[in-house]
Amino acid sequence: MRAYRFLVTGRVQGVGFRAYVQAEARRMGYTGWVRNRRDGSVEAVVAGLDSSRADFFRQRLQHGPGMPERVHFESAEAPEGDDFRIESTY
């Protein structure tokens, strides 16, 4: 299963961004996790999508709550589990 790591910068903490990511991922049938990072960004690893769907998901994140400025994504190792969860800050 392919997975991608997304790193979102901008004003994305304290605005419901993680819940938005979780809802979008679950709606699309993806698994993985999302968490705040101490530097103010939000990181997510999303499994179950190909490169074109990863780009579509990136666009969804770009229009999420708050003021996302940049969404970077790259291939990642697929996380374990069969759900999409919110994890503790890293």
XYZ file of C-alpha atoms in Angstrom, residues 5-75:
71
model
C 3.760 12.157 4.338
C 2.239 15.639 4.272
C 3.744 18.624 6.086
C 1.515 21.701 6.313
C 2.866 25.073 7.440
C 1.084 28.330 8.177
C -1.599 29.016 10.767
C -2.786 25.423 11.116
C -2.819 24.784 14.869
C -5.711 25.721 17.123
C -8.108 26.021 14.166
C -9.454 22.464 13.824
C -7.005 21.495 11.105
C -6.220 18.002 12.458
C -9.930 17.179 12.756
C -10.395 18.412 9.179
C -7.559 16.180 7.931
C -8.992 13.208 9.813
C -12.495 13.794 8.418
C -11.223 14.178 4.835
C -9.055 11.055 5.089
C -11.871 8.969 6.543
C -14.331 10.261 3.948
C -11.947 9.157 1.194
C -11.262 5.779 2.824
C -7.626 6.391 3.761
C -5.771 5.216 6.848
C -2.948 6.830 8.813
C -2.515 9.619 11.325
C -2.183 13.372 11.788
C -0.440 15.345 14.542
C 0.714 18.810 15.522
C 4.438 19.471 15.546
C 6.171 21.683 18.069
C 7.323 24.029 15.291
C 3.681 25.004 14.590
C 3.184 22.814 11.534
C 0.899 19.811 11.095
C 2.194 16.460 9.852
C 0.143 13.593 8.442
C 0.957 10.180 7.008
C -1.827 8.978 4.741
C -2.032 5.477 3.245
C -4.154 4.071 0.450
C -3.660 6.655 -2.284
C -1.692 6.867 -5.525
C 0.275 9.915 -6.696
C -2.671 11.630 -8.420
C -4.867 11.145 -5.355
C -2.017 12.401 -3.179
C -1.976 15.613 -5.209
C -5.768 15.920 -4.862
C -5.481 15.372 -1.094
C -2.732 18.045 -0.974
C -5.131 20.474 -2.637
C -7.819 19.649 -0.055
C -5.312 20.390 2.729
C -4.334 23.668 1.057
C -7.956 24.820 1.481
C -8.409 23.545 5.045
C -9.265 25.676 8.089
C -6.885 28.344 9.308
C -4.375 29.727 6.853
C -2.310 26.907 5.345
C 0.622 28.445 3.485
C 2.511 25.452 2.118
C 1.696 21.760 1.775
C 4.662 19.521 1.002
C 4.254 15.799 0.380
C 6.568 12.868 -0.266
C 6.446 9.075 -0.290
